[in-house]
PDB file of C-alpha atoms and ligand atoms in Angstrom:
ATOM      1  CA  MET A   6     -63.477  -6.456 120.273  1.00 58.00           C
ATOM      2  CA  LYS A   7     -60.375  -8.320 121.486  1.00 65.00           C
ATOM      3  CA  ARG A   8     -58.634  -7.555 118.209  1.00 72.00           C
ATOM      4  CA  ILE A   9     -59.792  -3.963 118.056  1.00 69.00           C
ATOM      5  CA  LEU A  10     -58.915  -2.999 121.618  1.00 68.00           C
ATOM      6  CA  PRO A  11     -55.106  -2.959 121.141  1.00 63.00           C
ATOM      7  CA  LEU A  12     -55.606  -0.847 118.041  1.00 65.00           C
ATOM      8  CA  LEU A  13     -57.778   1.592 119.956  1.00 63.00           C
ATOM      9  CA  ILE A  14     -55.151   1.805 122.690  1.00 61.00           C
ATOM     10  CA  LEU A  15     -52.465   2.377 120.086  1.00 61.00           C
ATOM     11  CA  ALA A  16     -54.518   5.096 118.419  1.00 63.00           C
ATOM     12  CA  ALA A  17     -55.160   6.768 121.781  1.00 64.00           C
ATOM     13  CA  LEU A  18     -51.445   6.582 122.665  1.00 59.00           C
ATOM     14  CA  THR A  19     -50.505   8.184 119.372  1.00 59.00           C
ATOM     15  CA  PHE A  20     -52.787  11.106 120.099  1.00 58.00           C
ATOM     16  CA  ILE A  21     -51.409  11.485 123.593  1.00 55.00           C
ATOM     17  CA  THR A  22     -47.701  11.084 122.800  1.00 52.00           C
ATOM     18  CA  VAL A  23     -47.344  12.955 119.513  1.00 50.00           C
ATOM     19  CA  PRO A  24     -48.079  16.421 120.951  1.00 47.00           C
ATOM     20  CA  SER A  25     -45.830  15.752 123.955  1.00 44.00           C
ATOM     21  CA  ILE A  26     -42.960  14.781 121.651  1.00 45.00           C
ATOM     22  CA  MET A  27     -43.515  17.969 119.691  1.00 48.00           C
ATOM     23  CA  ALA A  28     -43.531  19.994 122.893  1.00 46.00           C
ATOM     24  CA  GLN A  29     -40.164  18.458 123.848  1.00 51.00           C
ATOM     25  CA  ASP A  30     -38.750  19.472 120.495  1.00 70.00           C
ATOM     26  CA  ALA A  31     -39.567  23.129 121.024  1.00 88.00           C
ATOM     27  CA  ILE A  32     -36.465  24.898 122.274  1.00 95.00           C
ATOM     28  CA  THR A  33     -36.847  26.614 125.652  1.00 96.00           C
ATOM     29  CA  LYS A  34     -33.199  26.573 126.779  1.00 97.00           C
ATOM     30  CA  LEU A  35     -29.836  26.384 125.078  1.00 97.00           C
ATOM     31  CA  ALA A  36     -27.320  23.793 126.225  1.00 96.00           C
ATOM     32  CA  PRO A  37     -25.298  22.756 123.185  1.00 96.00           C
ATOM     33  CA  GLU A  38     -23.421  19.502 123.714  1.00 97.00           C
ATOM     34  CA  ALA A  39     -20.246  21.056 122.315  1.00 98.00           C
ATOM     35  CA  PHE A  40     -19.596  22.824 125.646  1.00 98.00           C
ATOM     36  CA  GLY A  41     -19.621  19.553 127.553  1.00 97.00           C
ATOM     37  CA  LYS A  42     -20.567  20.253 131.176  1.00 97.00           C
ATOM     38  CA  LEU A  43     -21.904  23.817 131.429  1.00 98.00           C
ATOM     39  CA  THR A  44     -20.395  26.118 134.054  1.00 98.00           C
ATOM     40  CA  ARG A  45     -23.540  28.313 134.076  1.00 98.00           C
ATOM     41  CA  PRO A  46     -27.214  27.344 134.088  1.00 98.00           C
ATOM     42  CA  ALA A  47     -28.409  26.782 130.499  1.00 98.00           C
ATOM     43  CA  ALA A  48     -29.492  30.078 128.918  1.00 98.00           C
ATOM     44  CA  VAL A  49     -33.249  30.556 128.663  1.00 98.00           C
ATOM     45  CA  PHE A  50     -34.394  30.926 125.070  1.00 98.00           C
ATOM     46  CA  ASN A  51     -37.921  30.004 124.114  1.00 98.00           C
ATOM     47  CA  HIS A  52     -37.266  29.931 120.370  1.00 97.00           C
ATOM     48  CA  ASP A  53     -40.713  30.456 118.899  1.00 97.00           C
ATOM     49  CA  LYS A  54     -42.123  32.705 121.634  1.00 97.00           C
ATOM     50  CA  HIS A  55     -38.945  34.786 121.680  1.00 98.00           C
ATOM     51  CA  ASN A  56     -38.971  35.362 117.944  1.00 97.00           C
ATOM     52  CA  GLU A  57     -42.657  36.166 117.886  1.00 97.00           C
ATOM     53  CA  LYS A  58     -42.342  38.681 120.716  1.00 98.00           C
ATOM     54  CA  ALA A  59     -39.202  40.237 119.240  1.00 98.00           C
ATOM     55  CA  LYS A  60     -40.893  40.285 115.802  1.00 97.00           C
ATOM     56  CA  LEU A  61     -38.018  38.445 114.133  1.00 97.00           C
ATOM     57  CA  GLU A  62     -39.499  37.055 110.962  1.00 95.00           C
ATOM     58  CA  GLU A  63     -36.234  36.554 109.092  1.00 96.00           C
ATOM     59  CA  CYS A  64     -34.601  33.312 110.183  1.00 97.00           C
ATOM     60  CA  VAL A  65     -31.298  34.488 108.737  1.00 97.00           C
ATOM     61  CA  ALA A  66     -31.158  37.196 111.414  1.00 97.00           C
ATOM     62  CA  CYS A  67     -29.639  34.431 113.564  1.00 98.00           C
ATOM     63  CA  HIS A  68     -29.144  31.474 111.207  1.00 98.00           C
ATOM     64  CA  HIS A  69     -26.538  32.927 108.850  1.00 98.00           C
ATOM     65  CA  GLY A  70     -24.107  30.999 106.727  1.00 98.00           C
ATOM     66  CA  GLY A  71     -20.464  31.358 105.848  1.00 97.00           C
ATOM     67  CA  ALA A  72     -17.200  29.488 105.478  1.00 95.00           C
ATOM     68  CA  ASP A  73     -13.441  30.064 105.425  1.00 93.00           C
ATOM     69  CA  GLY A  74     -13.605  32.918 107.909  1.00 94.00           C
ATOM     70  CA  LYS A  75     -16.300  34.844 105.991  1.00 97.00           C
ATOM     71  CA  GLN A  76     -19.823  35.272 107.279  1.00 98.00           C
ATOM     72  CA  ASP A  77     -22.611  35.095 104.711  1.00 98.00           C
ATOM     73  CA  LYS A  78     -25.620  37.058 105.944  1.00 97.00           C
ATOM     74  CA  SER A  79     -27.699  36.100 102.931  1.00 97.00           C
ATOM     75  CA  ALA A  80     -27.466  32.311 103.321  1.00 97.00           C
ATOM     76  CA  SER A  81     -30.112  30.996 105.717  1.00 97.00           C
ATOM     77  CA  THR A  82     -29.000  27.940 107.693  1.00 97.00           C
ATOM     78  CA  GLU A  83     -31.870  27.259 110.117  1.00 95.00           C
ATOM     79  CA  GLY A  84     -31.535  23.772 111.538  1.00 92.00           C
ATOM     80  CA  THR A  85     -27.733  23.856 111.402  1.00 97.00           C
ATOM     81  CA  PRO A  86     -26.346  24.098 114.956  1.00 97.00           C
ATOM     82  CA  CYS A  87     -24.118  27.121 115.647  1.00 98.00           C
ATOM     83  CA  ALA A  88     -21.513  24.631 116.905  1.00 98.00           C
ATOM     84  CA  GLU A  89     -21.175  23.183 113.416  1.00 97.00           C
ATOM     85  CA  CYS A  90     -19.298  26.326 112.366  1.00 97.00           C
ATOM     86  CA  HIS A  91     -18.296  27.922 115.693  1.00 98.00           C
ATOM     87  CA  LYS A  92     -15.869  25.851 117.742  1.00 97.00           C
ATOM     88  CA  VAL A  93     -15.491  26.066 121.519  1.00 98.00           C
ATOM     89  CA  LYS A  94     -11.749  26.593 121.002  1.00 97.00           C
ATOM     90  CA  PRO A  95     -11.318  27.869 117.459  1.00 96.00           C
ATOM     91  CA  ALA A  96      -8.009  28.291 115.696  1.00 91.00           C
ATOM     92  CA  GLY A  97      -6.892  31.843 114.926  1.00 93.00           C
ATOM     93  CA  LYS A  98      -9.324  34.777 115.017  1.00 94.00           C
ATOM     94  CA  ALA A  99     -12.512  32.818 114.380  1.00 97.00           C
ATOM     95  CA  THR A 100     -15.469  33.586 116.665  1.00 98.00           C
ATOM     96  CA  SER A 101     -15.666  31.015 119.474  1.00 98.00           C
ATOM     97  CA  LEU A 102     -18.975  29.312 120.234  1.00 98.00           C
ATOM     98  CA  GLN A 103     -19.469  31.218 123.504  1.00 98.00           C
ATOM     99  CA  ARG A 104     -18.689  34.537 121.831  1.00 98.00           C
ATOM    100  CA  ALA A 105     -20.959  33.676 118.896  1.00 98.00           C
ATOM    101  CA  TYR A 106     -23.948  33.326 121.227  1.00 98.00           C
ATOM    102  CA  HIS A 107     -23.045  36.264 123.440  1.00 98.00           C
ATOM    103  CA  LYS A 108     -22.370  38.605 120.567  1.00 98.00           C
ATOM    104  CA  GLN A 109     -25.469  37.657 118.612  1.00 98.00           C
ATOM    105  CA  CYS A 110     -27.866  37.709 121.574  1.00 98.00           C
ATOM    106  CA  ILE A 111     -26.483  40.660 123.529  1.00 98.00           C
ATOM    107  CA  ASP A 112     -25.647  42.914 120.548  1.00 98.00           C
ATOM    108  CA  CYS A 113     -29.244  42.774 119.367  1.00 98.00           C
ATOM    109  CA  HIS A 114     -30.666  43.346 122.855  1.00 98.00           C
ATOM    110  CA  ARG A 115     -28.387  46.367 123.223  1.00 98.00           C
ATOM    111  CA  ALA A 116     -29.273  47.665 119.743  1.00 98.00           C
ATOM    112  CA  LYS A 117     -33.016  47.351 120.380  1.00 97.00           C
ATOM    113  CA  GLY A 118     -32.846  48.485 123.992  1.00 98.00           C
ATOM    114  CA  LYS A 119     -34.881  45.378 124.876  1.00 97.00           C
ATOM    115  CA  GLY A 120     -34.053  41.892 126.112  1.00 98.00           C
ATOM    116  CA  PRO A 121     -31.616  40.718 128.792  1.00 98.00           C
ATOM    117  CA  VAL A 122     -27.966  41.836 128.876  1.00 98.00           C
ATOM    118  CA  ALA A 123     -26.958  40.682 132.393  1.00 98.00           C
ATOM    119  CA  CYS A 124     -25.571  37.201 133.060  1.00 98.00           C
ATOM    120  CA  GLY A 125     -28.265  36.081 135.496  1.00 98.00           C
ATOM    121  CA  GLN A 126     -31.121  37.175 133.242  1.00 98.00           C
ATOM    122  CA  CYS A 127     -30.122  34.573 130.634  1.00 98.00           C
ATOM    123  CA  HIS A 128     -28.314  32.000 132.801  1.00 98.00           C
ATOM    124  CA  LYS A 129     -31.244  31.576 135.172  1.00 97.00           C
ATOM    125  CA  ARG A 130     -31.202  29.057 137.998  1.00 93.00           C
TER     126      ARG A 130
HETATM  127  C1  HEC B   1     -33.036  35.194 117.666  1.00 50.07           C
HETATM  128  C2  HEC B   1     -32.308  34.202 116.917  1.00 50.07           C
HETATM  129  C3  HEC B   1     -33.067  33.201 116.103  1.00 50.07           C
HETATM  130  C4  HEC B   1     -34.008  33.427 115.114  1.00 50.07           C
HETATM  131  C5  HEC B   1     -34.560  34.747 114.603  1.00 50.07           C
HETATM  132  C6  HEC B   1     -34.384  32.112 114.614  1.00 50.07           C
HETATM  133  N1  HEC B   1     -33.688  31.141 115.289  1.00 50.07           N
HETATM  134 FE1  HEC B   1     -33.828  29.141 114.994  1.00 50.07          FE
HETATM  135  N2  HEC B   1     -32.479  28.798 116.496  1.00 50.07           N
HETATM  136  C7  HEC B   1     -31.803  29.794 117.171  1.00 50.07           C
HETATM  137  C8  HEC B   1     -30.863  29.175 118.075  1.00 50.07           C
HETATM  138  C9  HEC B   1     -29.907  29.917 118.989  1.00 50.07           C
HETATM  139  C10 HEC B   1     -31.012  27.778 117.921  1.00 50.07           C
HETATM  140  C11 HEC B   1     -30.229  26.682 118.617  1.00 50.07           C
HETATM  141  C12 HEC B   1     -29.095  26.323 117.694  1.00 50.07           C
HETATM  142  C13 HEC B   1     -27.845  25.974 118.423  1.00 50.07           C
HETATM  143  O1  HEC B   1     -27.699  26.407 119.551  1.00 50.07           O
HETATM  144  O2  HEC B   1     -26.991  25.292 117.838  1.00 50.07           O
HETATM  145  C14 HEC B   1     -32.033  27.576 116.909  1.00 50.07           C
HETATM  146  C15 HEC B   1     -32.454  26.334 116.441  1.00 50.07           C
HETATM  147  C16 HEC B   1     -33.303  26.140 115.380  1.00 50.07           C
HETATM  148  C17 HEC B   1     -33.640  24.862 114.818  1.00 50.07           C
HETATM  149  C18 HEC B   1     -33.134  23.522 115.306  1.00 50.07           C
HETATM  150  C19 HEC B   1     -34.186  22.951 116.207  1.00 50.07           C
HETATM  151  C20 HEC B   1     -33.726  21.804 117.066  1.00 50.07           C
HETATM  152  O3  HEC B   1     -34.607  21.186 117.714  1.00 50.07           O
HETATM  153  O4  HEC B   1     -32.520  21.547 117.164  1.00 50.07           O
HETATM  154  C21 HEC B   1     -34.504  25.078 113.782  1.00 50.07           C
HETATM  155  C22 HEC B   1     -35.152  24.046 112.878  1.00 50.07           C
HETATM  156  C23 HEC B   1     -34.691  26.521 113.699  1.00 50.07           C
HETATM  157  N3  HEC B   1     -33.951  27.136 114.682  1.00 50.07           N
HETATM  158  C24 HEC B   1     -35.493  27.133 112.764  1.00 50.07           C
HETATM  159  C25 HEC B   1     -35.698  28.500 112.669  1.00 50.07           C
HETATM  160  C26 HEC B   1     -36.578  29.116 111.684  1.00 50.07           C
HETATM  161  C27 HEC B   1     -37.380  28.356 110.626  1.00 50.07           C
HETATM  162  C28 HEC B   1     -36.539  30.463 111.912  1.00 50.07           C
HETATM  163  C29 HEC B   1     -37.280  31.567 111.189  1.00 50.07           C
HETATM  164  C30 HEC B   1     -38.723  31.437 111.142  1.00 50.07           C
HETATM  165  C31 HEC B   1     -35.625  30.674 113.051  1.00 50.07           C
HETATM  166  N4  HEC B   1     -35.148  29.464 113.465  1.00 50.07           N
HETATM  167  C32 HEC B   1     -35.316  31.902 113.595  1.00 50.07           C
HETATM  168  C33 HEC B   1     -31.979  31.146 117.026  1.00 50.07           C
HETATM  169  C34 HEC B   1     -32.864  31.760 116.186  1.00 50.07           C
HETATM  170  C1  HEC B   2     -22.635  27.581 108.166  1.00 50.07           C
HETATM  171  C2  HEC B   2     -21.713  28.087 109.162  1.00 50.07           C
HETATM  172  C3  HEC B   2     -22.238  28.972 110.263  1.00 50.07           C
HETATM  173  C4  HEC B   2     -23.312  28.757 111.100  1.00 50.07           C
HETATM  174  C5  HEC B   2     -24.280  27.585 111.106  1.00 50.07           C
HETATM  175  C6  HEC B   2     -23.314  29.853 112.044  1.00 50.07           C
HETATM  176  N1  HEC B   2     -22.285  30.705 111.778  1.00 50.07           N
HETATM  177 FE1  HEC B   2     -21.820  32.421 112.791  1.00 50.07          FE
HETATM  178  N2  HEC B   2     -20.308  32.795 111.469  1.00 50.07           N
HETATM  179  C7  HEC B   2     -19.878  31.942 110.482  1.00 50.07           C
HETATM  180  C8  HEC B   2     -18.684  32.487 109.851  1.00 50.07           C
HETATM  181  C9  HEC B   2     -17.897  31.826 108.736  1.00 50.07           C
HETATM  182  C10 HEC B   2     -18.402  33.710 110.498  1.00 50.07           C
HETATM  183  C11 HEC B   2     -17.245  34.687 110.230  1.00 50.07           C
HETATM  184  C12 HEC B   2     -15.958  34.155 110.845  1.00 50.07           C
HETATM  185  C13 HEC B   2     -15.953  34.190 112.352  1.00 50.07           C
HETATM  186  O1  HEC B   2     -16.273  35.247 112.948  1.00 50.07           O
HETATM  187  O2  HEC B   2     -15.628  33.147 112.958  1.00 50.07           O
HETATM  188  C14 HEC B   2     -19.438  33.865 111.526  1.00 50.07           C
HETATM  189  C15 HEC B   2     -19.517  34.944 112.397  1.00 50.07           C
HETATM  190  C16 HEC B   2     -20.365  35.035 113.470  1.00 50.07           C
HETATM  191  C17 HEC B   2     -20.362  36.116 114.426  1.00 50.07           C
HETATM  192  C18 HEC B   2     -19.430  37.328 114.428  1.00 50.07           C
HETATM  193  C19 HEC B   2     -19.843  38.313 113.398  1.00 50.07           C
HETATM  194  C20 HEC B   2     -20.987  39.123 113.864  1.00 50.07           C
HETATM  195  O3  HEC B   2     -22.135  38.909 113.420  1.00 50.07           O
HETATM  196  O4  HEC B   2     -20.773  40.003 114.692  1.00 50.07           O
HETATM  197  C21 HEC B   2     -21.341  35.824 115.347  1.00 50.07           C
HETATM  198  C22 HEC B   2     -21.726  36.667 116.544  1.00 50.07           C
HETATM  199  C23 HEC B   2     -21.948  34.557 114.970  1.00 50.07           C
HETATM  200  N3  HEC B   2     -21.346  34.112 113.806  1.00 50.07           N
HETATM  201  C24 HEC B   2     -22.958  33.916 115.665  1.00 50.07           C
HETATM  202  C25 HEC B   2     -23.583  32.722 115.270  1.00 50.07           C
HETATM  203  C26 HEC B   2     -24.665  32.058 115.986  1.00 50.07           C
HETATM  204  C27 HEC B   2     -25.227  32.497 117.323  1.00 50.07           C
HETATM  205  C28 HEC B   2     -25.018  30.967 115.249  1.00 50.07           C
HETATM  206  C29 HEC B   2     -26.148  29.985 115.496  1.00 50.07           C
HETATM  207  C30 HEC B   2     -27.476  30.559 115.723  1.00 50.07           C
HETATM  208  C31 HEC B   2     -24.166  30.941 114.066  1.00 50.07           C
HETATM  209  N4  HEC B   2     -23.315  32.005 114.129  1.00 50.07           N
HETATM  210  C32 HEC B   2     -24.228  29.975 113.068  1.00 50.07           C
HETATM  211  C33 HEC B   2     -20.469  30.770 110.117  1.00 50.07           C
HETATM  212  C34 HEC B   2     -21.595  30.211 110.697  1.00 50.07           C
HETATM  213  C1  HEC B   3     -32.118  40.257 116.264  1.00 50.07           C
HETATM  214  C2  HEC B   3     -32.460  40.601 117.642  1.00 50.07           C
HETATM  215  C3  HEC B   3     -32.367  39.568 118.751  1.00 50.07           C
HETATM  216  C4  HEC B   3     -31.513  38.507 118.859  1.00 50.07           C
HETATM  217  C5  HEC B   3     -30.445  38.049 117.883  1.00 50.07           C
HETATM  218  C6  HEC B   3     -31.815  37.872 120.131  1.00 50.07           C
HETATM  219  N1  HEC B   3     -32.808  38.539 120.778  1.00 50.07           N
HETATM  220 FE1  HEC B   3     -33.563  38.081 122.638  1.00 50.07          FE
HETATM  221  N2  HEC B   3     -34.883  39.591 122.470  1.00 50.07           N
HETATM  222  C7  HEC B   3     -34.940  40.494 121.418  1.00 50.07           C
HETATM  223  C8  HEC B   3     -35.987  41.479 121.698  1.00 50.07           C
HETATM  224  C9  HEC B   3     -36.390  42.636 120.801  1.00 50.07           C
HETATM  225  C10 HEC B   3     -36.529  41.134 122.958  1.00 50.07           C
HETATM  226  C11 HEC B   3     -37.655  41.860 123.711  1.00 50.07           C
HETATM  227  C12 HEC B   3     -38.996  41.311 123.285  1.00 50.07           C
HETATM  228  C13 HEC B   3     -40.109  42.096 123.961  1.00 50.07           C
HETATM  229  O1  HEC B   3     -40.322  41.852 125.150  1.00 50.07           O
HETATM  230  O2  HEC B   3     -40.684  42.951 123.297  1.00 50.07           O
HETATM  231  C14 HEC B   3     -35.811  39.935 123.424  1.00 50.07           C
HETATM  232  C15 HEC B   3     -36.075  39.296 124.613  1.00 50.07           C
HETATM  233  C16 HEC B   3     -35.356  38.223 125.119  1.00 50.07           C
HETATM  234  C17 HEC B   3     -35.618  37.549 126.384  1.00 50.07           C
HETATM  235  C18 HEC B   3     -36.720  37.924 127.367  1.00 50.07           C
HETATM  236  C19 HEC B   3     -37.796  36.886 127.410  1.00 50.07           C
HETATM  237  C20 HEC B   3     -38.485  36.696 126.105  1.00 50.07           C
HETATM  238  O3  HEC B   3     -38.485  35.555 125.575  1.00 50.07           O
HETATM  239  O4  HEC B   3     -39.049  37.650 125.575  1.00 50.07           O
HETATM  240  C21 HEC B   3     -34.697  36.544 126.499  1.00 50.07           C
HETATM  241  C22 HEC B   3     -34.550  35.550 127.639  1.00 50.07           C
HETATM  242  C23 HEC B   3     -33.863  36.587 125.307  1.00 50.07           C
HETATM  243  N3  HEC B   3     -34.291  37.637 124.498  1.00 50.07           N
HETATM  244  C24 HEC B   3     -32.829  35.714 125.064  1.00 50.07           C
HETATM  245  C25 HEC B   3     -32.088  35.704 123.877  1.00 50.07           C
HETATM  246  C26 HEC B   3     -31.006  34.776 123.602  1.00 50.07           C
HETATM  247  C27 HEC B   3     -30.515  33.694 124.550  1.00 50.07           C
HETATM  248  C28 HEC B   3     -30.552  35.074 122.355  1.00 50.07           C
HETATM  249  C29 HEC B   3     -29.434  34.424 121.576  1.00 50.07           C
HETATM  250  C30 HEC B   3     -29.538  33.016 121.357  1.00 50.07           C
HETATM  251  C31 HEC B   3     -31.338  36.184 121.850  1.00 50.07           C
HETATM  252  N4  HEC B   3     -32.256  36.538 122.794  1.00 50.07           N
HETATM  253  C32 HEC B   3     -31.153  36.761 120.603  1.00 50.07           C
HETATM  254  C33 HEC B   3     -34.183  40.491 120.291  1.00 50.07           C
HETATM  255  C34 HEC B   3     -33.189  39.582 119.972  1.00 50.07           C
HETATM  256  C1  HEC B   4     -28.614  37.336 126.220  1.00 50.07           C
HETATM  257  C2  HEC B   4     -28.363  36.164 126.979  1.00 50.07           C
HETATM  258  C3  HEC B   4     -27.021  35.967 127.642  1.00 50.07           C
HETATM  259  C4  HEC B   4     -26.364  36.820 128.511  1.00 50.07           C
HETATM  260  C5  HEC B   4     -26.797  38.191 128.963  1.00 50.07           C
HETATM  261  C6  HEC B   4     -25.170  36.104 128.938  1.00 50.07           C
HETATM  262  N1  HEC B   4     -25.113  34.887 128.332  1.00 50.07           N
HETATM  263 FE1  HEC B   4     -23.659  33.481 128.631  1.00 50.07          FE
HETATM  264  N2  HEC B   4     -24.485  32.319 127.177  1.00 50.07           N
HETATM  265  C7  HEC B   4     -25.672  32.586 126.532  1.00 50.07           C
HETATM  266  C8  HEC B   4     -25.956  31.526 125.601  1.00 50.07           C
HETATM  267  C9  HEC B   4     -27.162  31.451 124.687  1.00 50.07           C
HETATM  268  C10 HEC B   4     -24.906  30.594 125.743  1.00 50.07           C
HETATM  269  C11 HEC B   4     -24.772  29.242 125.030  1.00 50.07           C
HETATM  270  C12 HEC B   4     -25.757  28.240 125.637  1.00 50.07           C
HETATM  271  C13 HEC B   4     -25.515  27.957 127.099  1.00 50.07           C
HETATM  272  O1  HEC B   4     -24.354  27.723 127.486  1.00 50.07           O
HETATM  273  O2  HEC B   4     -26.496  27.993 127.880  1.00 50.07           O
HETATM  274  C14 HEC B   4     -23.986  31.119 126.742  1.00 50.07           C
HETATM  275  C15 HEC B   4     -22.830  30.489 127.158  1.00 50.07           C
HETATM  276  C16 HEC B   4     -22.037  30.904 128.207  1.00 50.07           C
HETATM  277  C17 HEC B   4     -20.902  30.174 128.727  1.00 50.07           C
HETATM  278  C18 HEC B   4     -20.319  28.876 128.143  1.00 50.07           C
HETATM  279  C19 HEC B   4     -21.109  27.662 128.601  1.00 50.07           C
HETATM  280  C20 HEC B   4     -20.941  27.322 130.053  1.00 50.07           C
HETATM  281  O3  HEC B   4     -21.960  27.390 130.807  1.00 50.07           O
HETATM  282  O4  HEC B   4     -19.852  26.968 130.479  1.00 50.07           O
HETATM  283  C21 HEC B   4     -20.411  30.893 129.790  1.00 50.07           C
HETATM  284  C22 HEC B   4     -19.233  30.535 130.669  1.00 50.07           C
HETATM  285  C23 HEC B   4     -21.245  32.078 129.914  1.00 50.07           C
HETATM  286  N3  HEC B   4     -22.224  32.055 128.921  1.00 50.07           N
HETATM  287  C24 HEC B   4     -21.085  33.062 130.868  1.00 50.07           C
HETATM  288  C25 HEC B   4     -21.775  34.270 130.888  1.00 50.07           C
HETATM  289  C26 HEC B   4     -21.463  35.388 131.767  1.00 50.07           C
HETATM  290  C27 HEC B   4     -20.367  35.380 132.822  1.00 50.07           C
HETATM  291  C28 HEC B   4     -22.323  36.398 131.452  1.00 50.07           C
HETATM  292  C29 HEC B   4     -22.375  37.824 132.001  1.00 50.07           C
HETATM  293  C30 HEC B   4     -21.152  38.575 131.899  1.00 50.07           C
HETATM  294  C31 HEC B   4     -23.214  35.891 130.398  1.00 50.07           C
HETATM  295  N4  HEC B   4     -22.842  34.613 130.078  1.00 50.07           N
HETATM  296  C32 HEC B   4     -24.262  36.612 129.832  1.00 50.07           C
HETATM  297  C33 HEC B   4     -26.481  33.679 126.723  1.00 50.07           C
HETATM  298  C34 HEC B   4     -26.208  34.758 127.531  1.00 50.07           C
END
């Protein structure tokens, strides 16, 4: 029993901690490190719930690809952070990181006539 007990505790801990780690992984807010200290409260965005409710089955609707100033709406890049391609202070005419989020989120909400379009509805305290 003395040898088994630690194993039982370990097994129990695995069951308890694994789901809580997974829950932490689920996105509920957006606060990309690239911005440094945010000037607004992190935007609310419950990734999976949002996409289910909005019936967005195509990942590429948000996770597009592209390079050299050309967007590629056929290349799906889920898992790649927006900040990898959109800089906070881009050179030239490239879409900045803030504009990338605002344009993608707000344009769709406007187009569908659903979803928040006012600052405080996304940047919630
Ligand atoms: C409405 C837009 C939208 C749709 C649709 C969408 N995502 Fe995302 N997803 C995001 C945003 C925004 C992030 C955060 C990325 C960032 O800010 O850099 C993200 C992050 C992710 C991440 C990174 C998770 C992490 O913990 O960092 C994965 C993986 C992902 N999405 C997978 C998917 C898959 C798979 C689909 C399709 C079933 C999908 N997404 C559909 C917007 C979307
Ligand atoms: C693999 C690189 C890459 C990733 C990842 C990426 N983009 Fe882009 N995106 C581009 C390129 C290239 C363009 C076209 C040049 C530009 O506007 O800077 C573009 C253009 C845009 C535009 C302007 C064109 C339009 O659709 O109106 C928006 C908005 C945008 N991206 C939002 C996002 C968001 C939000 C994310 C993360 C969920 C994201 N992008 C992830 C490469 C990328
Ligand atoms: C391609 C379309 C599309 C894009 C892109 C999109 N949304 Fe939405 N969003 C919707 C729709 C549709 C709803 C309304 C869902 C409903 O209630 O039926 C919604 C609802 C919401 C809501 C209300 C609460 C909820 O989860 O239902 C929030 C908050 C939200 N969106 C945030 C965002 C943010 C932040 C982004 C950008 C990272 C984003 N959305 C990008 C379509 C989109
Ligand atoms: C549809 C949701 C949505 C709306 C509406 C919206 N934003 Fe944002 N905003 C975002 C997302 C997503 C980001 C990137 C993640 C973050 O910073 O939380 C962002 C980033 C920002 C940033 C850069 C990061 C920071 O905090 O310094 C500023 C500034 C900002 N928004 C201001 C505004 C203002 C002002 C308005 C109203 C005119 C507004 N936003 C409306 C979703 C939204």
